[in-house]
Structures are given as structure tokens and as C-alpha cells.
Amino acid sequence: MEALMPEPQIYVERTLAIIKPDAIGKEEEIEDLILRSGFHIIQKRKLQLSPEQCSNFYAEQFGKIFFPNLTAYMSSGPIVAMVLARNCAVSYWKELLGPSNSLRARISHPHSLRALYGTDELRNGLHGSLSISSAEKEIRFIFPEAILEPLPTGQRARDYLNLYVKPTLLAGLTALCKEKPAEPMIWLADWLIEHNPNKPKLQYRISQ
């Protein structure tokens, strides 16, 4: 009789969210709504893009009649970019955003973020990646140092802890008991960094 195989583990998906210049004043309020909607903010940075950078970011829109206005608008002031994570992050974030035209969103999706914080079709308050592939591309554009690997969950996470974390931590605590340093927490932190068997796969960083 064949052994039963566990169900494949669903990895935590990531998407890019941008608070656009017209909604930057509502940053804290929007972040609170994001967190209460089940997302984790993995990375965050506040920046201002140049018109050239905006043109590169929206390269797929090049040639459309609204393209010059779009790049001028997106480079007109600071933005807040965030990498959001949760299961089915791309689709959930698109649903939370609502239609791209804020005027239509107020009619069809009055509780969506674009209905609440956008002005019109161009100045719609927030950006969201359209697909998993575009999310990866956009995250690399805004966060070039980002590591886009699936976040382990369930059994995969437990296997990782048992294989790497627990043995290393046990060895560190044993060495700590033998050494008995004056500053045990600092000593242990330094020891773990020095004896890390695997480079960290996740980076949680907020940069300005």
C-alpha cells in the first residue's frame, strides 16, 4: 500500500502596493486597513520617482494616450511602496483596491480603497500588481535587493525549523552555558550570526 503523501503546501504570495502621491496623506490609515485585511507588510519604503523611472515602471503602458499624464502624476510627489504578503495576495489586493477608475468604484465598489482614497481614473490613490509575474517584476524594480522566494508554511516551515533552526539554537545555548558571558543575550546573538548554517531567506526591512 502506497504511503499517503501530504497535501502540497501553499506558499505565501507577494504583491506590490503603492500609495500614490494624491493619497500619501492617508498613509497610516491605509496601512491599518491593509493589516486588518490579513496582509503582512514585508518591506516598505518611501521614495519619489523621477519621470524616467515612472516611464520604465509603466513601460507596458507606453504609447497610450494617458501615458504622459500618468508618468507626470506618479513623479509629482512622494509615494509609499510596500511588499504585501498573504495567501493569494495578488487577487485579494486587487479586490481590496476595486476598479481602477475611482469614480466608477464609488458606484460599484463603494468600500474599496480606490473609492475611498482616489479622485478619478488617473489619480486613483493606489497601485496593485495585476498578476504574480508582474508583481515579481515590480517588486524587483522598487526593491532591487528583494529576495523573491516562497515563504515556507505548514510542514515546510516545521521541517526548516527542525533541520536548521533547532539544532543551531541548541548548540548556541549549550555554548552559552559553558561560556557564561556577562551579556548572555548579546553573546548568543553574535554566536548565532557567526554559526548560521544557512543564509537568511527572508529580509524584513523598512527603508526610507
Short mmCIF file of N, CA, C and O in Angstrom, two decimals, residues 20 22 73 99-106 114-115 117-126:
data_model
loop_
_atom_site.label_atom_id
_atom_site.label_comp_id
_atom_site.label_asym_id
_atom_site.label_seq_id
_atom_site.Cartn_x
_atom_site.Cartn_y
_atom_site.Cartn_z
N LYS A 20 -0.14 56.26 -3.88
CA LYS A 20 0.24 57.26 -4.87
C LYS A 20 0.27 58.67 -4.25
O LYS A 20 -0.22 58.87 -3.13
N ASP A 22 -1.40 61.38 -4.48
CA ASP A 22 -2.62 62.04 -4.02
C ASP A 22 -3.18 61.44 -2.73
O ASP A 22 -4.01 62.06 -2.07
N TYR A 73 2.09 62.50 -13.22
CA TYR A 73 1.38 62.38 -11.94
C TYR A 73 2.17 61.54 -10.94
O TYR A 73 2.35 61.93 -9.78
N PRO A 99 -12.15 48.84 -8.69
CA PRO A 99 -11.91 49.26 -10.07
C PRO A 99 -10.88 50.40 -10.16
O PRO A 99 -10.74 51.20 -9.23
N SER A 100 -10.17 50.44 -11.31
CA SER A 100 -9.11 51.44 -11.47
C SER A 100 -9.65 52.86 -11.53
O SER A 100 -8.96 53.81 -11.14
N ASN A 101 -10.86 53.03 -12.02
CA ASN A 101 -11.48 54.35 -12.07
C ASN A 101 -12.20 54.61 -10.75
O ASN A 101 -13.18 53.96 -10.42
N SER A 102 -11.68 55.56 -9.99
CA SER A 102 -12.25 55.84 -8.66
C SER A 102 -13.69 56.30 -8.73
O SER A 102 -14.48 56.03 -7.81
N LEU A 103 -14.07 57.02 -9.80
CA LEU A 103 -15.45 57.48 -9.94
C LEU A 103 -16.40 56.30 -10.10
O LEU A 103 -17.47 56.27 -9.48
N ARG A 104 -16.00 55.32 -10.90
CA ARG A 104 -16.83 54.13 -11.07
C ARG A 104 -16.79 53.27 -9.81
O ARG A 104 -17.79 52.63 -9.45
N ALA A 105 -15.64 53.25 -9.15
CA ALA A 105 -15.51 52.45 -7.93
C ALA A 105 -16.48 52.92 -6.85
O ALA A 105 -17.02 52.10 -6.10
N ARG A 106 -16.72 54.21 -6.78
CA ARG A 106 -17.65 54.73 -5.76
C ARG A 106 -19.08 54.24 -5.99
O ARG A 106 -19.88 54.16 -5.05
N ARG A 114 -9.85 52.41 -3.64
CA ARG A 114 -9.84 53.46 -4.67
C ARG A 114 -11.08 54.33 -4.59
O ARG A 114 -11.03 55.51 -4.92
N ALA A 115 -12.19 53.76 -4.16
CA ALA A 115 -13.40 54.56 -3.95
C ALA A 115 -13.20 55.52 -2.79
O ALA A 115 -13.67 56.66 -2.82
N TYR A 117 -10.12 56.57 -1.44
CA TYR A 117 -8.94 57.45 -1.44
C TYR A 117 -8.56 58.00 -2.82
O TYR A 117 -7.68 58.84 -2.91
N GLY A 118 -9.21 57.54 -3.86
CA GLY A 118 -8.90 58.03 -5.20
C GLY A 118 -9.74 59.21 -5.60
O GLY A 118 -10.75 59.53 -4.94
N THR A 119 -9.35 59.85 -6.70
CA THR A 119 -10.06 61.03 -7.19
C THR A 119 -10.77 60.74 -8.51
O THR A 119 -11.94 61.05 -8.69
N ASP A 120 -10.05 60.13 -9.46
CA ASP A 120 -10.62 59.83 -10.77
C ASP A 120 -9.89 58.62 -11.35
O ASP A 120 -9.25 57.86 -10.62
N GLU A 121 -9.95 58.44 -12.67
CA GLU A 121 -9.33 57.27 -13.28
C GLU A 121 -7.81 57.33 -13.21
O GLU A 121 -7.15 56.31 -13.02
N LEU A 122 -7.22 58.51 -13.37
CA LEU A 122 -5.77 58.65 -13.32
C LEU A 122 -5.29 58.69 -11.88
O LEU A 122 -4.42 57.92 -11.48
N ARG A 123 -5.85 59.60 -11.10
CA ARG A 123 -5.46 59.76 -9.69
C ARG A 123 -6.36 58.86 -8.83
O ARG A 123 -7.27 59.35 -8.16
N ASN A 124 -6.04 57.57 -8.86
CA ASN A 124 -6.91 56.61 -8.17
C ASN A 124 -6.36 56.12 -6.83
O ASN A 124 -6.80 55.13 -6.29
N GLY A 125 -5.37 56.83 -6.31
CA GLY A 125 -4.94 56.60 -4.93
C GLY A 125 -3.91 55.52 -4.71
O GLY A 125 -2.94 55.72 -3.98
N LEU A 126 -4.11 54.35 -5.35
CA LEU A 126 -3.23 53.22 -5.05
C LEU A 126 -2.97 52.37 -6.30
O LEU A 126 -3.76 52.35 -7.23
#
